[in-house]
Short mmCIF file of C-alpha atoms in Angstrom, two decimals:
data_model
loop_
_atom_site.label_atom_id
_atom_site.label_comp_id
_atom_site.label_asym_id
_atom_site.label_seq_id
_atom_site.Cartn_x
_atom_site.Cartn_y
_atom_site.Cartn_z
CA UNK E 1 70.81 82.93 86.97
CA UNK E 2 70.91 82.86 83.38
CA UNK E 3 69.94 80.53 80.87
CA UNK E 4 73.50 80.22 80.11
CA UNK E 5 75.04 79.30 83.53
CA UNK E 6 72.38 77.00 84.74
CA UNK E 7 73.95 73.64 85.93
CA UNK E 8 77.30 74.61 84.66
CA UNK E 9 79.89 74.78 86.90
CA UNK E 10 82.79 77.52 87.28
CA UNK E 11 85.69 78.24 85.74
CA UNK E 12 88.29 80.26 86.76
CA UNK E 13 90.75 81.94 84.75
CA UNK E 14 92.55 85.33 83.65
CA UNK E 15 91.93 88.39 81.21
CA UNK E 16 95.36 89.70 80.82
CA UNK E 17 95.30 92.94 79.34
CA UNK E 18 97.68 95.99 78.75
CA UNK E 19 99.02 98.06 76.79
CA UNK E 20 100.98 97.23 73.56
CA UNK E 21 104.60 95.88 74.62
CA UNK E 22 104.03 94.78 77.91
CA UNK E 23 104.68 91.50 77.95
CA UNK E 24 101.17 90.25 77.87
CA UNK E 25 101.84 86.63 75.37
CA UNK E 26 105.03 86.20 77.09
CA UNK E 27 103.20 86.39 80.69
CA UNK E 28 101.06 83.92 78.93
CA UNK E 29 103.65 81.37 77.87
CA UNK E 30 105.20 81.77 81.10
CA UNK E 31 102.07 81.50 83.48
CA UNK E 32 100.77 78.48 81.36
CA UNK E 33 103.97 76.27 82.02
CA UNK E 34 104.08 77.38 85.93
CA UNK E 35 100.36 76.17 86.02
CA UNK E 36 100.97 72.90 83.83
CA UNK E 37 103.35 72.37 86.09
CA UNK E 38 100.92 72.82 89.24
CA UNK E 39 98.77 70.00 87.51
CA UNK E 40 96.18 72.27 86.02
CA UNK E 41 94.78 72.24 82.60
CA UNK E 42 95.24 75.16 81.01
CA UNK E 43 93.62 76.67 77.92
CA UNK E 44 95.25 79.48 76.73
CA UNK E 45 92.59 81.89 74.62
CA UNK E 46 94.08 84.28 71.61
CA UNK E 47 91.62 86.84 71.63
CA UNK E 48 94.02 89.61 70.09
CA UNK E 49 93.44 89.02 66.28
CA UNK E 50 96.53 90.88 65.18
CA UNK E 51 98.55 88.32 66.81
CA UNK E 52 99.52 86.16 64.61
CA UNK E 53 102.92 84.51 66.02
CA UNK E 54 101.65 82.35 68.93
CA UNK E 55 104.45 81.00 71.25
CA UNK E 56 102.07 78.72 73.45
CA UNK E 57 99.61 75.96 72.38
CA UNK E 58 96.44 77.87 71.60
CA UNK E 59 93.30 76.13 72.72
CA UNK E 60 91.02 79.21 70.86
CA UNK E 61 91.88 81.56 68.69
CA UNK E 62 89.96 84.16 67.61
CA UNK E 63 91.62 84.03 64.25
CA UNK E 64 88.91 81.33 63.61
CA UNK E 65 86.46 83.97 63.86
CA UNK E 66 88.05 87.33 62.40
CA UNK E 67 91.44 88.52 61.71
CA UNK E 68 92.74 92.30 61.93
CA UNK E 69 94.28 92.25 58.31
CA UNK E 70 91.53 91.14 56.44
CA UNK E 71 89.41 93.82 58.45
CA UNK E 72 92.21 96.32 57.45
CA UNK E 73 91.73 95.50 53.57
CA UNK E 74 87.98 94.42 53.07
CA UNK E 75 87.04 97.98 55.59
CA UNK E 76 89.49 100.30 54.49
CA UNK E 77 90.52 100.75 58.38
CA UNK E 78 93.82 101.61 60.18
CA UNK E 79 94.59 99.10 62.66
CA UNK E 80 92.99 100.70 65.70
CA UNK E 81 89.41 101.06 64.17
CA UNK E 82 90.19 97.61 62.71
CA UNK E 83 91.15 95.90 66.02
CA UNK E 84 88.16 97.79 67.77
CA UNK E 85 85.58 96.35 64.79
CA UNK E 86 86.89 93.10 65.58
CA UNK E 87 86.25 93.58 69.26
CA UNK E 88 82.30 94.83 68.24
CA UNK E 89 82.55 91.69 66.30
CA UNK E 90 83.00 89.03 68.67
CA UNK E 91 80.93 90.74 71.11
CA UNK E 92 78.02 90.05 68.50
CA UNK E 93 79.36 86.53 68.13
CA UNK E 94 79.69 85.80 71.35
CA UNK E 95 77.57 82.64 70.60
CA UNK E 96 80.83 81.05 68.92
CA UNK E 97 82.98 82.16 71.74
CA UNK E 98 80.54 80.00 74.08
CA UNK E 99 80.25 77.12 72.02
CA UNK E 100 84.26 77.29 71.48
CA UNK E 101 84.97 77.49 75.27
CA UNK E 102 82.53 74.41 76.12
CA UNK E 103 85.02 71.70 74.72
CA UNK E 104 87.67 72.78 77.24
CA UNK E 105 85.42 72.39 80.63
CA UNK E 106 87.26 71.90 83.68
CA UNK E 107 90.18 74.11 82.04
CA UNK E 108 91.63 77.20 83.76
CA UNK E 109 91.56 79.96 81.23
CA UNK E 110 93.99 82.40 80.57
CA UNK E 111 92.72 85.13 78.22
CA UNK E 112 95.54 86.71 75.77
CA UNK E 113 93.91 89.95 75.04
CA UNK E 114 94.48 93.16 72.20
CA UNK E 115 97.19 95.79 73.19
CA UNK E 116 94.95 98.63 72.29
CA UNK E 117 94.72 100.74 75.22
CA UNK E 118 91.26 102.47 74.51
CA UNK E 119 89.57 98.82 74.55
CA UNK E 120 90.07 99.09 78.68
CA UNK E 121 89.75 102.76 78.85
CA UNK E 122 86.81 103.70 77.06
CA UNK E 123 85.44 101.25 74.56
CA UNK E 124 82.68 98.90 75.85
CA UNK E 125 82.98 95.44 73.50
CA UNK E 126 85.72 93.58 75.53
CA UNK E 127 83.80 94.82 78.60
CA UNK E 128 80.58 93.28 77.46
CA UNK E 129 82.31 89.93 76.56
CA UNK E 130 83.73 89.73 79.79
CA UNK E 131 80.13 90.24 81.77
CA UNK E 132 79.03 87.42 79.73
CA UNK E 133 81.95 85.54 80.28
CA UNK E 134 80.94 85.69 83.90
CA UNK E 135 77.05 85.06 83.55
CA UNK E 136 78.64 81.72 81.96
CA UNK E 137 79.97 81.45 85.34
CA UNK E 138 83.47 82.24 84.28
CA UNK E 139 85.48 83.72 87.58
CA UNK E 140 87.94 86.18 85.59
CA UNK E 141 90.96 88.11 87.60
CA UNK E 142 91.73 90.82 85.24
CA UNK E 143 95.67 91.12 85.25
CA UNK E 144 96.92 94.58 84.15
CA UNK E 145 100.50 94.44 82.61
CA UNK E 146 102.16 97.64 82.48
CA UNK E 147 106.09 97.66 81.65
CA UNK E 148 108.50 98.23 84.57
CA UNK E 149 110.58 100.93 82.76
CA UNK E 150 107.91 103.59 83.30
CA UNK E 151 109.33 103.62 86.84
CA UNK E 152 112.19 105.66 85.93
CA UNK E 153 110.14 108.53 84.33
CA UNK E 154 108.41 109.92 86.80
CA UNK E 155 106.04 112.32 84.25
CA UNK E 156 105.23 108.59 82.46
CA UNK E 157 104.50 106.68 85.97
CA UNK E 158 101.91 109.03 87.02
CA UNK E 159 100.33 108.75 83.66
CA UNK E 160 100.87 105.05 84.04
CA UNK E 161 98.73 105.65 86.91
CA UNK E 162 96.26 107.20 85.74
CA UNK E 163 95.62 105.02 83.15
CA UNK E 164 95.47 101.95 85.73
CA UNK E 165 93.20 103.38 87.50
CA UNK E 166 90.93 104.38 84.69
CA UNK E 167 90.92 100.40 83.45
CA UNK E 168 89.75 99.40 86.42
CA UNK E 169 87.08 101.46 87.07
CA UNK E 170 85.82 100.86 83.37
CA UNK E 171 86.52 96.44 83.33
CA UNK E 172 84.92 96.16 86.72
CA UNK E 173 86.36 93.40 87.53
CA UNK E 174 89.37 92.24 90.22
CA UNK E 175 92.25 93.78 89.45
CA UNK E 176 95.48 92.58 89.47
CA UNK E 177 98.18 95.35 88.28
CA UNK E 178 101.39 94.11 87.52
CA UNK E 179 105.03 95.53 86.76
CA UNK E 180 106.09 93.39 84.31
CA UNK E 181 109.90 92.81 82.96
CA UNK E 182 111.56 93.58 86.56
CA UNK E 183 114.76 91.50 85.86
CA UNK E 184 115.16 94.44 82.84
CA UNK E 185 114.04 97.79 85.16
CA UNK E 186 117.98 98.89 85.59
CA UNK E 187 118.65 99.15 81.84
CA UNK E 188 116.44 101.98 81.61
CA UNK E 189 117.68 104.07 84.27
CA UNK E 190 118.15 104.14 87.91
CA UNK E 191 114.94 104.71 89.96
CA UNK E 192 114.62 107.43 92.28
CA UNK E 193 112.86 105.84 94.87
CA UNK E 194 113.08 102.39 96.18
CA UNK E 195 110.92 99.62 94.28
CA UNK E 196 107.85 99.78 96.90
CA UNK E 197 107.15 103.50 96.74
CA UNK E 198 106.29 102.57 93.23
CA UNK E 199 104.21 99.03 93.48
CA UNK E 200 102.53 100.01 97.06
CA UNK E 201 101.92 103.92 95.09
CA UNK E 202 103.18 105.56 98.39
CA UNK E 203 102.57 109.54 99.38
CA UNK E 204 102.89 110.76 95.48
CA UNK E 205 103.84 114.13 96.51
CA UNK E 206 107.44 113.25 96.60
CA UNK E 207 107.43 112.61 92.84
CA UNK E 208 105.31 115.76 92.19
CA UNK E 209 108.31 117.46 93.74
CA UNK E 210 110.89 115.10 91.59
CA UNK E 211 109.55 115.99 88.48
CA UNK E 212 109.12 119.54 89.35
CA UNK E 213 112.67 119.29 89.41
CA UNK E 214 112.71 119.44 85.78
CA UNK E 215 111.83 122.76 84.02
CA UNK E 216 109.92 121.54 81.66
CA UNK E 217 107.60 119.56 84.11
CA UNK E 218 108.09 122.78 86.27
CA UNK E 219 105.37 124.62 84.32
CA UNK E 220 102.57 121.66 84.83
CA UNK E 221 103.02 121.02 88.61
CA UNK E 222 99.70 122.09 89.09
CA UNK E 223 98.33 119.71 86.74
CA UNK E 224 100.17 116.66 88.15
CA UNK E 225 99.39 117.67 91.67
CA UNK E 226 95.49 117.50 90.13
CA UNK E 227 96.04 114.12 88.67
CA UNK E 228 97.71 112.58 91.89
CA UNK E 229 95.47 113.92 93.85
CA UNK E 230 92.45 112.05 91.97
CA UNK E 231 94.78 108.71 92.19
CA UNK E 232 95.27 108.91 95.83
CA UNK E 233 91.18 110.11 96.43
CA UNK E 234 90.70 106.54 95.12
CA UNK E 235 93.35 104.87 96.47
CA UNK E 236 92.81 101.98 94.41
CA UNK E 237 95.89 101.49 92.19
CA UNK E 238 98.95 99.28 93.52
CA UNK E 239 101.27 97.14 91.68
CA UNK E 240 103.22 93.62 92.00
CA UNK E 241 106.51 93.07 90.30
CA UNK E 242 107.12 90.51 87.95
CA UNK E 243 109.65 88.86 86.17
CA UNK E 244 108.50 86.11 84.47
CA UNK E 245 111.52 84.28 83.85
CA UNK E 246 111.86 83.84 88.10
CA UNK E 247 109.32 81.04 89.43
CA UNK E 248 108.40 82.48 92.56
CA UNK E 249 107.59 86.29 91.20
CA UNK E 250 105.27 84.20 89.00
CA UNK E 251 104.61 82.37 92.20
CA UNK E 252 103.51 85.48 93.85
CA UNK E 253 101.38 87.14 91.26
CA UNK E 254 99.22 84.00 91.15
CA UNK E 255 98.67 83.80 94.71
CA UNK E 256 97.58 87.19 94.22
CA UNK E 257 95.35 86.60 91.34
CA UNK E 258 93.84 83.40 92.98
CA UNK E 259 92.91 85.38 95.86
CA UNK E 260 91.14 88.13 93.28
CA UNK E 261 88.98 85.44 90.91
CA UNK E 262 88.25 82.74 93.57
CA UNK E 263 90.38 80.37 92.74
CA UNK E 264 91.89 80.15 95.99
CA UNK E 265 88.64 78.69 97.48
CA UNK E 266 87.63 76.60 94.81
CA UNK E 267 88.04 72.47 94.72
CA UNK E 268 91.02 72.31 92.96
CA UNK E 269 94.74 71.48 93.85
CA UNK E 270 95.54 74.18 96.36
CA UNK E 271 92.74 74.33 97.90
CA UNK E 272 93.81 72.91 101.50
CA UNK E 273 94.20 75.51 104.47
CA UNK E 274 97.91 76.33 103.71
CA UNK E 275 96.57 78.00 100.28
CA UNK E 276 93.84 79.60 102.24
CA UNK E 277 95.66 81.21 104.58
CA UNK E 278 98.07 82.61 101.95
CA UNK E 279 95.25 83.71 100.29
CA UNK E 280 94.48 85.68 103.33
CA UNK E 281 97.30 87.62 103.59
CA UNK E 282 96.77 90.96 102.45
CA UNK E 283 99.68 93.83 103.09
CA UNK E 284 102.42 91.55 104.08
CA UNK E 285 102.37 89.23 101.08
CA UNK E 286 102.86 92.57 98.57
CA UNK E 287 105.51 93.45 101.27
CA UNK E 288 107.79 90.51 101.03
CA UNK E 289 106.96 90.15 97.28
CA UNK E 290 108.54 94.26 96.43
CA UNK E 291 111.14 92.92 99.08
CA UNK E 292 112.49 90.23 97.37
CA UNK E 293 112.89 91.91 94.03
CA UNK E 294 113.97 94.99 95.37
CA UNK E 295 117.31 92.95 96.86
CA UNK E 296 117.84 91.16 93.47
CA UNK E 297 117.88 94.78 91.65
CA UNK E 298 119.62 96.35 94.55
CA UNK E 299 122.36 93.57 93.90
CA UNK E 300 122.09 94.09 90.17
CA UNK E 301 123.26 98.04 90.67
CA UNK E 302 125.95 96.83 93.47
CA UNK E 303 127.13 94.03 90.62
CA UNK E 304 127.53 96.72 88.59
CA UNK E 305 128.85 99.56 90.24
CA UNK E 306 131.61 97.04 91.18
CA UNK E 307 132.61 96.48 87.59
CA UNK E 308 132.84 100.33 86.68
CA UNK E 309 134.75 100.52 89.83
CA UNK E 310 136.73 97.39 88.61
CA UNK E 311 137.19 98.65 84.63
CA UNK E 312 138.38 102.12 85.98
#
């Protein structure tokens, strides 16, 4: 045990990370009032310093440390090298990010990190601040946002994918990936499977042979066979839909993320044999959770069909 961790206690919480557009603050707003109203303190950490329109009560913000503009200006960097310096930089400060996080013990955390996809991929600083985090004896869920509408394009899913997979293998730590935006999925097109081929990542083949379909993606179908075939060798990568304006899809994805950090048997509010058992659930809680949304949008596209059918 480190010096850090001795005789504290844990804390449980979320990174929630993803890539620019996904819905990552709003997830925030919206899991932080579904916990408040579950009776836990929340603190909700800014750790993205070009965000600078917060629409939740910030407990920490790394603003107080380092912001991306005046990294931009004093540096003479674009954004991406100037969010990755500030990154390197709080991993060197990651005394302040300790001493910050002590006045909100007994808090469940929820981490609001960067959009810069490279910082989950291949960079190493918001790594190394969360294996501190947790030899501070933080339990952290990482929760991967990636926006529904990549479901329609086949060609973008699989590199959704790919780059899913490739975060968690380079975070290590329990993953939660998450289709974000669900009540918005039929606006960008209608899907050409139903909604669990895509969150349970069925037999991929099928949308080898979908996009082969087009001639353009005709010429790479070697390639994408290549790069499903590494997805399904690890068979890692799965996905739960969310829509964060529906209580019991946010419901879902925090019995699922409870399950992944701990939380679940912890000493808190849930923690009676009902939650435990729910926690315990494996394949038919992501069943029933694609099942439910999948009815809604399949009674979205009815609702609709029925007033082109009505206008006509």
């Amino acid at each position: 045990m480190s010096e850090g961790s001795k005789g504290s206690s844990l804390a449980f919480g979320q990174v929630v990370i993803g890539p620019p557009g996904s819905g990552k603050t709003t997830y925030c707003q919206g899991m932080r009032e579904f916990l408040s109203r579950l009776g836990r303190d929340v603190a909700v950490v800014n750790l993205d310093p070009a965000n600078e329109v917060l629409p939740y009560p910030c407990a920490l913000d790394i603003a107080e440390l380092i912001t991306l503009p005046d990294v931009m200006e004093s540096l003479k960097l674009g954004p991406n090298g100037g969010l990755i310096y500030c990154m390197e930089y709080l991993e060197a400060n990651c005394d302040w990010l300790q001493e910050k996080l002590a006045a909100f013990k007994g808090h469940y955390y929820l981490f609001d990190c960067p959009g810069q996809v490279e910082l989950y991929t291949h960079h190493s600083a918001l790594k190394n601040v969360f294996a501190q985090l947790a030899k501070w004896n933080f339990r952290l869920a990482a929760v991967h946002l990636v926006d529904s509408h990549y479901c329609t394009d086949p060609g973008k899913f699989i590199s959704v994918l790919c780059t899913s997979l490739c975060t968690m293998l380079h975070v290590e730590l329990p993953h939660v990936n998450v289709l974000s935006k669900m009540d918005l999925v039929e606006q960008y097109g209608k899907l050409a499977f139903n909604l669990d081929y895509y969150t349970e990542v069925l037999d991929l083949s099928y949308l080898v042979d979908h996009l082969a379909s087009d001639p353009f993606f005709r010429n790479y179908r070697r390639l994408n066979e290549k790069l499903v075939g590494v997805i399904e060798d690890y068979s890692l990568v799965s996905f739960l839909p969310l829509n964060v304006q529906d209580k019991e899809s946010v419901r879902r994805v925090l019995q699922a993320v409870d399950k992944a950090n701990g939380c679940s048997f912890g000493d808190q509010e849930l923690r009676n044999l009902e939650a435990l058992m729910s926690a315990a659930v494996g394949a038919d809680f992501h069943f029933t959770s694609t099942l439910a949304v999948q009815e809604k949008y399949v009674q979205s596209q009815d609702k609709a069909l029925e007033e082109e059918v009505m206008d006509l």
